Amino acid sequence: MSKKFLCSSLSIKSIEENGLFSGYASVFNVVDKQNDLILPGAFKENLNKDKIKLLWQHNQSEPIGYIIDIHENDVGLYITAHLLLGIQKAEEVYLMLKTGVINGLSIGYIPLEYDIDHESGARVLKQVELWEVSLVTFPANLAAQVVNVKSQDNEQKMLIRAIKKAKDVLTGTYIST
């Protein structure tokens, strides 16, 4: 069996100043640009986070971090990962994620069990062996979208606004809008 790559947009739930990020690496029941559709449960047999690598652009010589948590939910394959910011490429990737320059994820896997949908011609993946998750420039699965990118700067600004509002309330200078 040959290794296959499936790309999807990284649905970032958050990205922290320490390089932590989370989101959807794959979304179920969507035909991607490779004409593959992944069914719920396709990953459940092999979600050992210690064996699944976090790479840059599927380049096996460029690991950029590690996966902290990986699991299936109703939407798709959800990951929490940590970019190792001491690695130059990981720092570059982190900056690109934070600024929205990239938002794509791609999975490298071996299809273990699948059917062909004779109407659409799509390969319907029932079980896959997941090898790696990569941050990529051009995703194939467009269903997963960026939800929120959170940084320490945004959190600090929100905290400062909340403190100013509390001060205004306490001093009687708060004006409700």
PDB file of C-alpha atoms in Angstrom:
ATOM      1  CA  MET A   1       0.000   0.000   0.000  1.00  0.00           C
ATOM      2  CA  SER A   2       1.225   3.469  -0.758  1.00  0.00           C
ATOM      3  CA  LYS A   3       1.210   6.487   1.493  1.00  0.00           C
ATOM      4  CA  LYS A   4      -1.428   9.097   0.652  1.00  0.00           C
ATOM      5  CA  PHE A   5      -1.644  12.761   1.581  1.00  0.00           C
ATOM      6  CA  LEU A   6      -4.912  14.525   2.334  1.00  0.00           C
ATOM      7  CA  CYS A   7      -4.921  18.262   2.857  1.00  0.00           C
ATOM      8  CA  SER A   8      -7.450  20.303   4.787  1.00  0.00           C
ATOM      9  CA  SER A   9      -7.624  23.840   6.071  1.00  0.00           C
ATOM     10  CA  LEU A  10      -6.447  24.094   9.634  1.00  0.00           C
ATOM     11  CA  SER A  11      -9.381  25.087  11.735  1.00  0.00           C
ATOM     12  CA  ILE A  12      -7.441  26.889  14.424  1.00  0.00           C
ATOM     13  CA  LYS A  13      -9.270  27.049  17.713  1.00  0.00           C
ATOM     14  CA  SER A  14      -6.361  28.899  19.276  1.00  0.00           C
ATOM     15  CA  ILE A  15      -2.652  29.503  18.988  1.00  0.00           C
ATOM     16  CA  GLU A  16      -0.733  30.468  22.076  1.00  0.00           C
ATOM     17  CA  GLU A  17       2.506  32.426  22.466  1.00  0.00           C
ATOM     18  CA  ASN A  18       4.288  29.239  23.505  1.00  0.00           C
ATOM     19  CA  GLY A  19       3.554  27.551  20.164  1.00  0.00           C
ATOM     20  CA  LEU A  20       0.472  25.566  21.164  1.00  0.00           C
ATOM     21  CA  PHE A  21      -2.312  25.363  18.598  1.00  0.00           C
ATOM     22  CA  SER A  22      -5.410  23.289  18.081  1.00  0.00           C
ATOM     23  CA  GLY A  23      -7.933  22.665  15.372  1.00  0.00           C
ATOM     24  CA  TYR A  24      -9.241  20.211  12.787  1.00  0.00           C
ATOM     25  CA  ALA A  25      -6.714  18.281  10.729  1.00  0.00           C
ATOM     26  CA  SER A  26      -9.479  16.537   8.772  1.00  0.00           C
ATOM     27  CA  VAL A  27     -13.213  17.044   8.382  1.00  0.00           C
ATOM     28  CA  PHE A  28     -15.477  14.040   7.860  1.00  0.00           C
ATOM     29  CA  ASN A  29     -17.865  13.456   4.946  1.00  0.00           C
ATOM     30  CA  VAL A  30     -16.285  16.008   2.598  1.00  0.00           C
ATOM     31  CA  VAL A  31     -14.868  15.087  -0.811  1.00  0.00           C
ATOM     32  CA  ASP A  32     -11.472  16.765  -1.064  1.00  0.00           C
ATOM     33  CA  LYS A  33      -9.392  17.778  -4.092  1.00  0.00           C
ATOM     34  CA  GLN A  34      -7.882  14.267  -4.153  1.00  0.00           C
ATOM     35  CA  ASN A  35     -11.423  12.846  -4.543  1.00  0.00           C
ATOM     36  CA  ASP A  36     -11.261  11.176  -1.119  1.00  0.00           C
ATOM     37  CA  LEU A  37     -13.955  11.272   1.546  1.00  0.00           C
ATOM     38  CA  ILE A  38     -13.106  10.210   5.102  1.00  0.00           C
ATOM     39  CA  LEU A  39     -15.836   8.631   7.204  1.00  0.00           C
ATOM     40  CA  PRO A  40     -16.210   9.065  10.973  1.00  0.00           C
ATOM     41  CA  GLY A  41     -14.293   6.309  12.740  1.00  0.00           C
ATOM     42  CA  ALA A  42     -11.631   5.994  10.029  1.00  0.00           C
ATOM     43  CA  PHE A  43      -8.841   7.060  12.411  1.00  0.00           C
ATOM     44  CA  LYS A  44     -10.002   5.473  15.666  1.00  0.00           C
ATOM     45  CA  GLU A  45      -7.868   2.327  15.423  1.00  0.00           C
ATOM     46  CA  ASN A  46      -4.521   4.162  15.337  1.00  0.00           C
ATOM     47  CA  LEU A  47      -4.516   7.470  17.148  1.00  0.00           C
ATOM     48  CA  ASN A  48      -1.275   6.981  19.064  1.00  0.00           C
ATOM     49  CA  LYS A  49      -0.064  10.583  19.395  1.00  0.00           C
ATOM     50  CA  ASP A  50       3.485   9.401  20.078  1.00  0.00           C
ATOM     51  CA  LYS A  51       3.755   7.739  16.656  1.00  0.00           C
ATOM     52  CA  ILE A  52       2.074  10.466  14.574  1.00  0.00           C
ATOM     53  CA  LYS A  53       4.588  13.146  13.584  1.00  0.00           C
ATOM     54  CA  LEU A  54       4.047  16.900  13.121  1.00  0.00           C
ATOM     55  CA  LEU A  55       5.860  18.011   9.957  1.00  0.00           C
ATOM     56  CA  TRP A  56       6.232  21.033   7.693  1.00  0.00           C
ATOM     57  CA  GLN A  57       4.887  20.437   4.137  1.00  0.00           C
ATOM     58  CA  HIS A  58       5.178  16.611   4.481  1.00  0.00           C
ATOM     59  CA  ASN A  59       8.965  16.955   4.639  1.00  0.00           C
ATOM     60  CA  GLN A  60      10.197  14.070   6.783  1.00  0.00           C
ATOM     61  CA  SER A  61      13.431  15.941   7.441  1.00  0.00           C
ATOM     62  CA  GLU A  62      11.516  18.915   8.917  1.00  0.00           C
ATOM     63  CA  PRO A  63       9.666  17.885  12.061  1.00  0.00           C
ATOM     64  CA  ILE A  64       8.483  21.113  13.692  1.00  0.00           C
ATOM     65  CA  GLY A  65       6.833  19.943  16.883  1.00  0.00           C
ATOM     66  CA  TYR A  66       4.724  17.222  18.386  1.00  0.00           C
ATOM     67  CA  ILE A  67       1.100  16.287  18.849  1.00  0.00           C
ATOM     68  CA  ILE A  68      -0.244  16.618  22.397  1.00  0.00           C
ATOM     69  CA  ASP A  69      -3.752  15.291  21.751  1.00  0.00           C
ATOM     70  CA  ILE A  70      -5.494  13.799  18.744  1.00  0.00           C
ATOM     71  CA  HIS A  71      -9.025  12.447  18.657  1.00  0.00           C
ATOM     72  CA  GLU A  72     -12.132  12.113  16.544  1.00  0.00           C
ATOM     73  CA  ASN A  73     -15.293  14.052  17.325  1.00  0.00           C
ATOM     74  CA  ASP A  74     -18.522  14.640  15.380  1.00  0.00           C
ATOM     75  CA  VAL A  75     -16.835  17.075  12.975  1.00  0.00           C
ATOM     76  CA  GLY A  76     -13.520  15.407  12.223  1.00  0.00           C
ATOM     77  CA  LEU A  77     -10.016  14.730  13.464  1.00  0.00           C
ATOM     78  CA  TYR A  78      -9.157  17.287  16.155  1.00  0.00           C
ATOM     79  CA  ILE A  79      -5.569  17.927  17.206  1.00  0.00           C
ATOM     80  CA  THR A  80      -3.726  19.942  19.801  1.00  0.00           C
ATOM     81  CA  ALA A  81      -0.064  20.339  18.948  1.00  0.00           C
ATOM     82  CA  HIS A  82       3.027  22.190  20.094  1.00  0.00           C
ATOM     83  CA  LEU A  83       5.440  23.927  17.742  1.00  0.00           C
ATOM     84  CA  LEU A  84       9.003  23.723  19.069  1.00  0.00           C
ATOM     85  CA  LEU A  85       9.927  27.401  18.914  1.00  0.00           C
ATOM     86  CA  GLY A  86      13.631  26.654  19.371  1.00  0.00           C
ATOM     87  CA  ILE A  87      13.603  25.258  15.822  1.00  0.00           C
ATOM     88  CA  GLN A  88      13.937  28.019  13.218  1.00  0.00           C
ATOM     89  CA  LYS A  89      11.381  26.512  10.816  1.00  0.00           C
ATOM     90  CA  ALA A  90       8.868  26.073  13.664  1.00  0.00           C
ATOM     91  CA  GLU A  91       9.301  29.755  14.572  1.00  0.00           C
ATOM     92  CA  GLU A  92       8.659  30.730  10.936  1.00  0.00           C
ATOM     93  CA  VAL A  93       5.580  28.484  10.795  1.00  0.00           C
ATOM     94  CA  TYR A  94       4.319  29.935  14.087  1.00  0.00           C
ATOM     95  CA  LEU A  95       4.580  33.479  12.698  1.00  0.00           C
ATOM     96  CA  MET A  96       2.768  32.426   9.513  1.00  0.00           C
ATOM     97  CA  LEU A  97      -0.014  30.802  11.562  1.00  0.00           C
ATOM     98  CA  LYS A  98      -0.377  33.829  13.820  1.00  0.00           C
ATOM     99  CA  THR A  99      -0.646  36.226  10.901  1.00  0.00           C
ATOM    100  CA  GLY A 100      -2.908  33.989   8.820  1.00  0.00           C
ATOM    101  CA  VAL A 101      -0.393  33.487   6.007  1.00  0.00           C
ATOM    102  CA  ILE A 102      -0.964  29.740   6.286  1.00  0.00           C
ATOM    103  CA  ASN A 103      -3.899  27.862   7.723  1.00  0.00           C
ATOM    104  CA  GLY A 104      -3.692  24.466   6.052  1.00  0.00           C
ATOM    105  CA  LEU A 105      -3.196  21.003   7.460  1.00  0.00           C
ATOM    106  CA  SER A 106      -2.558  17.830   5.551  1.00  0.00           C
ATOM    107  CA  ILE A 107      -2.477  14.258   6.757  1.00  0.00           C
ATOM    108  CA  GLY A 108      -0.183  11.502   5.549  1.00  0.00           C
ATOM    109  CA  TYR A 109      -1.791   8.082   5.763  1.00  0.00           C
ATOM    110  CA  ILE A 110      -2.123   4.620   4.281  1.00  0.00           C
ATOM    111  CA  PRO A 111      -5.669   3.658   3.238  1.00  0.00           C
ATOM    112  CA  LEU A 112      -6.542   0.337   4.891  1.00  0.00           C
ATOM    113  CA  GLU A 113     -10.228  -0.063   4.051  1.00  0.00           C
ATOM    114  CA  TYR A 114     -12.245   1.854   1.480  1.00  0.00           C
ATOM    115  CA  ASP A 115     -15.018   1.696  -1.106  1.00  0.00           C
ATOM    116  CA  ILE A 116     -15.489   3.572  -4.349  1.00  0.00           C
ATOM    117  CA  ASP A 117     -18.677   5.619  -4.686  1.00  0.00           C
ATOM    118  CA  HIS A 118     -19.740   4.684  -8.213  1.00  0.00           C
ATOM    119  CA  GLU A 119     -21.837   7.839  -8.688  1.00  0.00           C
ATOM    120  CA  SER A 120     -19.140  10.366  -7.792  1.00  0.00           C
ATOM    121  CA  GLY A 121     -16.050   8.218  -8.258  1.00  0.00           C
ATOM    122  CA  ALA A 122     -14.869   9.294  -4.799  1.00  0.00           C
ATOM    123  CA  ARG A 123     -12.855   6.939  -2.668  1.00  0.00           C
ATOM    124  CA  VAL A 124     -14.736   6.548   0.634  1.00  0.00           C
ATOM    125  CA  LEU A 125     -12.164   5.858   3.353  1.00  0.00           C
ATOM    126  CA  LYS A 126     -13.426   3.638   6.162  1.00  0.00           C
ATOM    127  CA  GLN A 127     -10.098   3.009   7.902  1.00  0.00           C
ATOM    128  CA  VAL A 128      -6.695   4.639   7.498  1.00  0.00           C
ATOM    129  CA  GLU A 129      -3.325   4.322   9.182  1.00  0.00           C
ATOM    130  CA  LEU A 130      -2.284   7.866  10.075  1.00  0.00           C
ATOM    131  CA  TRP A 131       1.469   8.561   9.880  1.00  0.00           C
ATOM    132  CA  GLU A 132       1.773  12.321  10.114  1.00  0.00           C
ATOM    133  CA  VAL A 133       0.052  15.682  10.220  1.00  0.00           C
ATOM    134  CA  SER A 134       1.672  18.544   8.305  1.00  0.00           C
ATOM    135  CA  LEU A 135       1.128  22.265   8.263  1.00  0.00           C
ATOM    136  CA  VAL A 136       0.879  23.178   4.565  1.00  0.00           C
ATOM    137  CA  THR A 137       0.357  26.120   2.255  1.00  0.00           C
ATOM    138  CA  PHE A 138      -2.347  24.703  -0.027  1.00  0.00           C
ATOM    139  CA  PRO A 139      -4.967  22.434   1.554  1.00  0.00           C
ATOM    140  CA  ALA A 140      -7.175  20.065  -0.448  1.00  0.00           C
ATOM    141  CA  ASN A 141     -10.064  19.815   2.034  1.00  0.00           C
ATOM    142  CA  LEU A 142     -11.673  23.255   2.053  1.00  0.00           C
ATOM    143  CA  ALA A 143     -14.383  22.395   4.598  1.00  0.00           C
ATOM    144  CA  ALA A 144     -12.298  23.152   7.696  1.00  0.00           C
ATOM    145  CA  GLN A 145     -11.906  26.902   8.203  1.00  0.00           C
ATOM    146  CA  VAL A 146      -9.984  29.043  10.656  1.00  0.00           C
ATOM    147  CA  VAL A 147     -12.263  29.716  13.626  1.00  0.00           C
ATOM    148  CA  ASN A 148     -10.091  31.869  15.840  1.00  0.00           C
ATOM    149  CA  VAL A 149      -6.444  32.773  16.175  1.00  0.00           C
ATOM    150  CA  LYS A 150      -5.652  33.828  19.693  1.00  0.00           C
ATOM    151  CA  SER A 151      -2.392  35.334  20.884  1.00  0.00           C
ATOM    152  CA  GLN A 152      -1.074  36.665  24.147  1.00  0.00           C
ATOM    153  CA  ASP A 153      -1.211  40.213  22.726  1.00  0.00           C
ATOM    154  CA  ASN A 154      -4.977  39.936  22.156  1.00  0.00           C
ATOM    155  CA  GLU A 155      -5.494  38.509  25.636  1.00  0.00           C
ATOM    156  CA  GLN A 156      -3.488  41.353  27.178  1.00  0.00           C
ATOM    157  CA  LYS A 157      -5.509  43.974  25.264  1.00  0.00           C
ATOM    158  CA  MET A 158      -8.774  42.395  26.422  1.00  0.00           C
ATOM    159  CA  LEU A 159      -7.508  42.312  30.014  1.00  0.00           C
ATOM    160  CA  ILE A 160      -6.463  45.982  29.847  1.00  0.00           C
ATOM    161  CA  ARG A 161      -9.925  46.949  28.503  1.00  0.00           C
ATOM    162  CA  ALA A 162     -11.610  44.959  31.282  1.00  0.00           C
ATOM    163  CA  ILE A 163      -9.427  46.618  33.946  1.00  0.00           C
ATOM    164  CA  LYS A 164     -10.160  50.094  32.526  1.00  0.00           C
ATOM    165  CA  LYS A 165     -13.889  49.329  32.477  1.00  0.00           C
ATOM    166  CA  ALA A 166     -13.758  48.059  36.080  1.00  0.00           C
ATOM    167  CA  LYS A 167     -11.850  51.198  37.129  1.00  0.00           C
ATOM    168  CA  ASP A 168     -14.443  53.414  35.405  1.00  0.00           C
ATOM    169  CA  VAL A 169     -17.292  51.531  37.110  1.00  0.00           C
ATOM    170  CA  LEU A 170     -15.611  51.873  40.521  1.00  0.00           C
ATOM    171  CA  THR A 171     -14.880  55.583  40.069  1.00  0.00           C
ATOM    172  CA  GLY A 172     -18.336  56.361  38.669  1.00  0.00           C
ATOM    173  CA  THR A 173     -17.009  57.471  35.278  1.00  0.00           C
ATOM    174  CA  TYR A 174     -18.294  54.464  33.321  1.00  0.00           C
ATOM    175  CA  ILE A 175     -20.730  55.325  30.536  1.00  0.00           C
ATOM    176  CA  SER A 176     -22.778  52.413  29.189  1.00  0.00           C
ATOM    177  CA  THR A 177     -22.891  52.180  25.387  1.00  0.00           C
TER     178      THR A 177
END
